[in-house]
Tab-separated table of C-alpha atoms in Angstrom:
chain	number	residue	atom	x	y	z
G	1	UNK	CA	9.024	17.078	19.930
G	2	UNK	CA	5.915	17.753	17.594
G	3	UNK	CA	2.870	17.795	19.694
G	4	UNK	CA	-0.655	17.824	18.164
G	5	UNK	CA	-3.911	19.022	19.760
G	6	UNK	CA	-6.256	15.782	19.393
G	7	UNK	CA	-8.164	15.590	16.159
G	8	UNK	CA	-10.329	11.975	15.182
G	9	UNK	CA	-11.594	11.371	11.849
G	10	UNK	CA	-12.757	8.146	10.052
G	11	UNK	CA	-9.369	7.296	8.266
G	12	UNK	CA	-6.752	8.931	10.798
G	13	UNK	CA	-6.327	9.771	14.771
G	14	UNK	CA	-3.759	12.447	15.561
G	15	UNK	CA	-3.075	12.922	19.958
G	16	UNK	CA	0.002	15.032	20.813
G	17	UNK	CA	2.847	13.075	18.591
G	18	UNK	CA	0.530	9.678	17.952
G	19	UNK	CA	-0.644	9.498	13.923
G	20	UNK	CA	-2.709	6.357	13.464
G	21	UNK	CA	-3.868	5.840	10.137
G	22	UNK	CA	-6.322	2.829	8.642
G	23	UNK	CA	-5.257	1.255	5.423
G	24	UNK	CA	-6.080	-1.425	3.256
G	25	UNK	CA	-3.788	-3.565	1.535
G	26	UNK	CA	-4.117	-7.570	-0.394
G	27	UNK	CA	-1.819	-8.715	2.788
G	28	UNK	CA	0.624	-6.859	5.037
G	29	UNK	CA	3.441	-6.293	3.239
G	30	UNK	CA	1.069	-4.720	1.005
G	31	UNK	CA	-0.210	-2.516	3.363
G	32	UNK	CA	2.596	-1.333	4.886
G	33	UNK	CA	4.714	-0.583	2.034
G	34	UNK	CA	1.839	1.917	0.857
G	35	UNK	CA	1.285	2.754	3.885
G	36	UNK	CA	4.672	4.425	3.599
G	37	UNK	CA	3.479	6.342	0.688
G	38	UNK	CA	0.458	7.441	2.199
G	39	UNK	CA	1.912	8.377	5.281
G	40	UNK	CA	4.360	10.767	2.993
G	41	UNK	CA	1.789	12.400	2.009
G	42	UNK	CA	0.085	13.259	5.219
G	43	UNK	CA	3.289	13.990	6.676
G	44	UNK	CA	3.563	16.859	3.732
G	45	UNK	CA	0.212	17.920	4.350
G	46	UNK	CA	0.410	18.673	7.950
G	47	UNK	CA	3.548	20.649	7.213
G	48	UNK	CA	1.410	22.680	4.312
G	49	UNK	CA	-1.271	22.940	6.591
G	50	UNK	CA	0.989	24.486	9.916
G	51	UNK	CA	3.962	25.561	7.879
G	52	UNK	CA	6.256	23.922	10.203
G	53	UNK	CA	7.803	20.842	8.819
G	54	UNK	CA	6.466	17.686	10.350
G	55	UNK	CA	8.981	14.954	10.421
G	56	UNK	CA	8.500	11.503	11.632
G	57	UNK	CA	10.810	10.669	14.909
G	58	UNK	CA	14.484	9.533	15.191
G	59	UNK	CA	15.423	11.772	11.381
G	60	UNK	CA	17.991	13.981	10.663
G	61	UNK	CA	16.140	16.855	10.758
G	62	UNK	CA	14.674	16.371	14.669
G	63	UNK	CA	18.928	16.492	15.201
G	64	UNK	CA	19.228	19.492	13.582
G	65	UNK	CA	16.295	21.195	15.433
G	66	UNK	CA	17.206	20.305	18.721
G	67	UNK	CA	20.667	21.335	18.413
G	68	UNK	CA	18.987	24.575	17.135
G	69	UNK	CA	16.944	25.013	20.270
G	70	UNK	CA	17.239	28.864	21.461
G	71	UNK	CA	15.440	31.117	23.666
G	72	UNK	CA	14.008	34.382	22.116
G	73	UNK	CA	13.842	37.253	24.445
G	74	UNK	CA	11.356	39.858	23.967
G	75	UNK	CA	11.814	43.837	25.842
G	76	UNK	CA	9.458	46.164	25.813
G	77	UNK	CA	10.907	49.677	25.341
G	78	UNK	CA	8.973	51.326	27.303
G	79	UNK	CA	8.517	49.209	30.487
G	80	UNK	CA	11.421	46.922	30.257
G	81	UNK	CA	9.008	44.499	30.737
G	82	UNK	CA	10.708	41.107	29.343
G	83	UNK	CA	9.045	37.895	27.338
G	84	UNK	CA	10.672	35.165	26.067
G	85	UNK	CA	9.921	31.832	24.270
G	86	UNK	CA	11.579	28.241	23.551
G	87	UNK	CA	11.936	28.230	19.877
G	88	UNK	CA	11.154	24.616	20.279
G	89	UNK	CA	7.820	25.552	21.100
G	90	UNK	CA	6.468	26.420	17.567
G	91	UNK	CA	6.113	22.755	17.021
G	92	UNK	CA	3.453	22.210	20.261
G	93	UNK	CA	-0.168	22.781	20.213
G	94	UNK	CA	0.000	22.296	16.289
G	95	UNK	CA	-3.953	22.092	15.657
G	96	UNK	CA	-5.553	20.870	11.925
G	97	UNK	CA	-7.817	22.500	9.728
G	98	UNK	CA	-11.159	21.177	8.822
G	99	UNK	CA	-10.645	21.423	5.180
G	100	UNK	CA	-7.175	19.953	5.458
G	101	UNK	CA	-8.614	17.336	8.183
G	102	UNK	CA	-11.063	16.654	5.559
G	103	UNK	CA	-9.259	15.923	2.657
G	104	UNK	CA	-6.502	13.459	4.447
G	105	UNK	CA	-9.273	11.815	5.570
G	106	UNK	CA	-10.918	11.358	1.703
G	107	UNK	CA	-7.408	10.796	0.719
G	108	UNK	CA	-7.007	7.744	2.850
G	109	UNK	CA	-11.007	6.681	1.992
G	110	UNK	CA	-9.347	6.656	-1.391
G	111	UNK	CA	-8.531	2.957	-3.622
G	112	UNK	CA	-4.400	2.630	-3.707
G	113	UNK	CA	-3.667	3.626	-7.889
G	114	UNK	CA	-0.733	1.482	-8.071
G	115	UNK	CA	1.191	3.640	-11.093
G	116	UNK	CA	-0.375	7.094	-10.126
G	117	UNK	CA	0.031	7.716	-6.262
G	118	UNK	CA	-0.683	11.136	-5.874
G	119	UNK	CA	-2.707	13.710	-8.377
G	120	UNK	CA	-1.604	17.190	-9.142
G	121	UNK	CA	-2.596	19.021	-6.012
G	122	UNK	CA	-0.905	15.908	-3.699
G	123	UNK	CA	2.129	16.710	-5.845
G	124	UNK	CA	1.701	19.930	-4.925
G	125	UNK	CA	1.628	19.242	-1.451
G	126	UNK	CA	4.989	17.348	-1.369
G	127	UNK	CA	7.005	19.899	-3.267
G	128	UNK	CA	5.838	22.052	-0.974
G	129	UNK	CA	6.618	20.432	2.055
G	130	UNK	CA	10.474	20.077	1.455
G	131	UNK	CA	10.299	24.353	0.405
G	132	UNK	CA	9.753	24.168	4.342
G	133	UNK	CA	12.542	21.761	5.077
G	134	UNK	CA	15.068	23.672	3.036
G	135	UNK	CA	13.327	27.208	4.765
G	136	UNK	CA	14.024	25.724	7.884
G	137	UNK	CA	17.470	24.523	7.544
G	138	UNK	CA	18.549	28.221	6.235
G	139	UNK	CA	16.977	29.474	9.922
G	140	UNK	CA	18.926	27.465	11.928
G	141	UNK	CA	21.510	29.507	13.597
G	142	UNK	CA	24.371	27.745	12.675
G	143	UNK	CA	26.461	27.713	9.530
G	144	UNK	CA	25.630	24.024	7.550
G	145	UNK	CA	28.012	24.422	4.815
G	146	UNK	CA	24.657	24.559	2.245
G	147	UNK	CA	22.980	27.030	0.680
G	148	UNK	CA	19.493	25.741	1.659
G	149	UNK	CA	17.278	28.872	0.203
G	150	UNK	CA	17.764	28.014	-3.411
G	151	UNK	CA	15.910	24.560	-2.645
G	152	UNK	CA	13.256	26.125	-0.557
G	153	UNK	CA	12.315	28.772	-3.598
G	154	UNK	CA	12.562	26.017	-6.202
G	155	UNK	CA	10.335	23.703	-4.372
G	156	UNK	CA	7.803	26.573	-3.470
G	157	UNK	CA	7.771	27.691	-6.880
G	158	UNK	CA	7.333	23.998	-8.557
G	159	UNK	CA	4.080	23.286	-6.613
G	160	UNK	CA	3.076	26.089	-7.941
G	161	UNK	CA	3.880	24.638	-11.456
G	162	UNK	CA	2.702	21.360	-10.542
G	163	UNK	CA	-1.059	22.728	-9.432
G	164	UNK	CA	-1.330	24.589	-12.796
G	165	UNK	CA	-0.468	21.755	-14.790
G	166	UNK	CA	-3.593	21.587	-16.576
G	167	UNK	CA	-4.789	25.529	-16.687
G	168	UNK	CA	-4.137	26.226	-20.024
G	169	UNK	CA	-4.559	23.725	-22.725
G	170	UNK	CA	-0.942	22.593	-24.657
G	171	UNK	CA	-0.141	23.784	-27.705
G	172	UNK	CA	2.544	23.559	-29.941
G	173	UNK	CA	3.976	25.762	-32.783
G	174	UNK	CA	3.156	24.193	-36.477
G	175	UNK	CA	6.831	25.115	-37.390
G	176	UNK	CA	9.001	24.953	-34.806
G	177	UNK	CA	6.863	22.499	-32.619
G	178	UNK	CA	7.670	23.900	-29.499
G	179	UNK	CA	5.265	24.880	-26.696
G	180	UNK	CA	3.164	28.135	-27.357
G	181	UNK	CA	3.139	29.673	-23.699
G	182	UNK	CA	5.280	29.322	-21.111
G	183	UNK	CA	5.152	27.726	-17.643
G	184	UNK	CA	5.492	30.878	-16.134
G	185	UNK	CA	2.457	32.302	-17.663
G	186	UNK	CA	0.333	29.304	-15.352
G	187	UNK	CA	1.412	30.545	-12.419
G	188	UNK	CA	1.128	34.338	-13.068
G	189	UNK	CA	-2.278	33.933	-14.462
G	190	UNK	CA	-2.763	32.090	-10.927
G	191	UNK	CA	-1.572	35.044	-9.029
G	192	UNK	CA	-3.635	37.401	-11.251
G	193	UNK	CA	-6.846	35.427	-10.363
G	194	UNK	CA	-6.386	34.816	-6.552
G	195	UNK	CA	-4.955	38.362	-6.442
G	196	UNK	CA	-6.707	40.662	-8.888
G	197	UNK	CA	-5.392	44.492	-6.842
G	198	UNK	CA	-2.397	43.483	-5.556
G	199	UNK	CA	0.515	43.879	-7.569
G	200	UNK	CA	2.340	43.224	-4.741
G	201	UNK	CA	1.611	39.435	-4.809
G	202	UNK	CA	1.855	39.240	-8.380
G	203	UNK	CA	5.354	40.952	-8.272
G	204	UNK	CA	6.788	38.570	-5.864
G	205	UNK	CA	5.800	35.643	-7.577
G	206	UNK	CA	7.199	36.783	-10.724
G	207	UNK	CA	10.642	38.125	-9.216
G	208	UNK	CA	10.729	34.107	-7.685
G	209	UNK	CA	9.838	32.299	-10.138
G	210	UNK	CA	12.873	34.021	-11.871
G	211	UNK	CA	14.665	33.383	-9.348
G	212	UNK	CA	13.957	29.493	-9.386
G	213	UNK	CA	14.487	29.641	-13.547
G	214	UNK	CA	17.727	31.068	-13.336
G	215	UNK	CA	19.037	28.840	-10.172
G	216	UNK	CA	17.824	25.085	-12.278
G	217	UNK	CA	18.699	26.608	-15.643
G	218	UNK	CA	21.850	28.179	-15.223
G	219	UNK	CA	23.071	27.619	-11.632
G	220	UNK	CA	22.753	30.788	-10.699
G	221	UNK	CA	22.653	31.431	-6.557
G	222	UNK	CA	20.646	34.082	-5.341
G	223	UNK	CA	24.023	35.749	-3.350
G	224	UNK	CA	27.737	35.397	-3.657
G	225	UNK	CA	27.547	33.399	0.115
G	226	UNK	CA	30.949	35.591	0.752
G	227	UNK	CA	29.241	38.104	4.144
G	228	UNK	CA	31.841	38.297	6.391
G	229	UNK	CA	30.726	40.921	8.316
G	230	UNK	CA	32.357	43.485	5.377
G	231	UNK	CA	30.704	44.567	2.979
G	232	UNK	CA	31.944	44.956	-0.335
G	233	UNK	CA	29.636	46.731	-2.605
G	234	UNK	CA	29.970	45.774	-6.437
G	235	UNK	CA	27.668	47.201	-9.080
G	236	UNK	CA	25.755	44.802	-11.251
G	237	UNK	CA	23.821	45.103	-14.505
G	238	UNK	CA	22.177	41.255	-13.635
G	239	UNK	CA	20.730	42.423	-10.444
G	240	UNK	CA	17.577	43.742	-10.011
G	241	UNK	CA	18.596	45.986	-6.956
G	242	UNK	CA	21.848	46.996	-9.382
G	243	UNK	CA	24.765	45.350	-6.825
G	244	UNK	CA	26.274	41.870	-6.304
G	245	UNK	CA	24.443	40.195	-3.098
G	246	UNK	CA	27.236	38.652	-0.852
G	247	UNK	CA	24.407	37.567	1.373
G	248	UNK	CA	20.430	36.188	0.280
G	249	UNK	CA	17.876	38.335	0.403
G	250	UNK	CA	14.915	36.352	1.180
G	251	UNK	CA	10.730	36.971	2.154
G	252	UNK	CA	9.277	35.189	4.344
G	253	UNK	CA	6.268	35.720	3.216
G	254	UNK	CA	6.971	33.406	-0.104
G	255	UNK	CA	5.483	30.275	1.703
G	256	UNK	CA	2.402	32.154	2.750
G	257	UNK	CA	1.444	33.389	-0.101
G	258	UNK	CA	2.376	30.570	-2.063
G	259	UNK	CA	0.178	27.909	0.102
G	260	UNK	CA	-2.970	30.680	-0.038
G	261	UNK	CA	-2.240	30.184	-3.702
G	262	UNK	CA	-2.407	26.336	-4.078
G	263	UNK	CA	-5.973	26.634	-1.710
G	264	UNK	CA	-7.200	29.211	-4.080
G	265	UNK	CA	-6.788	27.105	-7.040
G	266	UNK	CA	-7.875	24.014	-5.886
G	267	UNK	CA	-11.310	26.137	-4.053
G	268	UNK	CA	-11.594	27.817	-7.576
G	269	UNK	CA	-11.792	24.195	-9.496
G	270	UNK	CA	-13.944	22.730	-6.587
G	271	UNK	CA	-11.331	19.739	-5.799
G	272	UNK	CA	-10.941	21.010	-2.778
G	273	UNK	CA	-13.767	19.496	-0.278
C-alpha cells in the first residue's frame, strides 16, 4: 500500500492513501471524465516528485509489487549487528514537496483546454513517470519475460526531449529542408547549463540518449538478455566497453539526474512556481 504523510492545499487533500481532488466540469460526466486526465497527471507527478511510481489501487502493477515483497537484511562487519527492512516499505511515509505541492495545486486552479491537456513540462512529467514503471518492473526479482530497461531509458530520455522542445528556435536547410540541429543538441545544451564542471553528468546523458536513439531507431537492446550464470566474452567494435553485453548494464542514477534536470529547466525559464 502507498501511504502519504497528510498534505492540504486549495485544489487537492492527500492522508495516507486518500487523494481528493476539486474539479470543475459543465455537468458530471464532464467532470469526471477530465477528472481522469487530471488525476493522470498528478498521479505522474507524485511519482516524479518521490521517484517511486504511484499507482492508483486494484492495477497490475500493485500485483506485481506485492508478489515482489522481500526483506533486505543488513550486517555490519564489524559487530554482526543485523538491520533489515520490508521492501514494501519504500512506498510509506511518502511526503510532497512544496514546489511540487504547489504546482498540482495551480495545475488543478487551472481552466480544462479541451485540445491541449497538458503543456511541455506536464508532458514531461508523464514520460517520466512510466521511465519509473518500466525501472521498477526490471527490479523486481523475478524473471517477466520483458526487457523493461529499454522503456525506462527511452521514457527518461524523451522528457528530456519533450522539456526542451522550444530551446532552440527551428530551422531548416534552404536545400535540403531538413532540420539544422539535432534533438540531441537540446538536451546536451541542457546538461551543459544545469551542469557546467561536471562532465560526468554530461557524459551520461549523452551515452543514454544514444542509447534510447539506437533502441527506437534501429531496435537495438542494450544486452544480448542471454546471462546464464556463464559468461561468454565476445569482442565488439559497436560497444563502447569493446564486448557483447549478455546482461544490461544500467545507472541508477539516470532518473536522478534526469528529474534534477527537468527542475532546472523549468527554475531557469521561471515556469516553475
Amino acid at each position: 500500500m502507498i501511504i502519504f504523510k497528510k498534505v492540504e492545499y486549495k485544489y487537492f487533500k492527500i492522508e495516507n492513501d486518500k487523494l481528493r481532488l476539486t474539479v470543475t466540469g459543465y455537468d458530471d460526466i464532464d467532470a469526471k471524465t477530465f477528472a481522469t486526465s487530471q488525476l493522470r497527471f498528478v498521479r505522474s507527478i507524485l511519482s516524479f516528485d518521490t521517484l517511486k511510481f504511484i499507482n492508483f489501487s486494484e492495477t497490475g502493477i500493485s500485483v506485481v509489487r506485492n508478489m515482489n515483497h522481500r526483506e533486505i537484511v543488513l550486517i555490519d562487519s564489524d559487530t554482526d549487528e543485523q538491520s533489515s527492512y520490508l521492501t514494501s516499505d519504500a512506498f510509506k511515509k511518502l511526503e510532497i514537496s512544496g514546489k511540487i505541492g504547489n504546482y498540482i495545486d495551480h495545475y488543478l486552479s487551472k481552466p480544462l483546454n479541451y485540445f491541449e491537456l497538458y503543456n511541455s513540462f506536464e508532458k514531461s512529467i508523464l514520460f517520466f513517470s512510466e521511465g519509473l514503471f518500466f525501472e521498477e518492473l526490471y527490479n523486481t526479482s523475478f524473471a517477466l519475460d520483458f526487457n523493461c530497461i529499454e522503456y525506462a531509458i527511452t521514457s527518461y530520455m524523451s522528457s528530456l526531449e519533450l522539456i526542451t522542445l522550444n530551446d532552440i528556435e527551428s530551422k531548416k536547410c534552404n536545400t535540403c529542408n531538413q532540420e539544422t540541429f539535432s534533438i540531441s543538441k537540446r538536451i546536451i545544451n541542457l546538461a551543459k547549463e544545469a551542469n557546467v564542471e561536471n562532465e560526468l553528468i554530461k557524459k551520461i546523458i549523452s551515452e543514454y540518449y544514444v542509447t534510447r536513439s539506437k533502441f527506437v531507431h534501429a531496435g537495438i537492446l542494450t544486452s544480448m538478455y542471454n546471462y546464464n550464470e556463464n559468461s561468454i566474452p565476445l569482442l565488439s567494435v559497436n560497444s563502447e566497453n569493446g564486448i557483447v553485453n549478455q546482461s544490461v548494464i544500467y545507472s541508477a542514477k539516470l532518473k536522478y539526474i534526469v528529474k534534477d534536470l527537468i527542475l532546472f529547466h523549468e527554475q531557469a525559464n521561471k515556469d516553475f512556481k
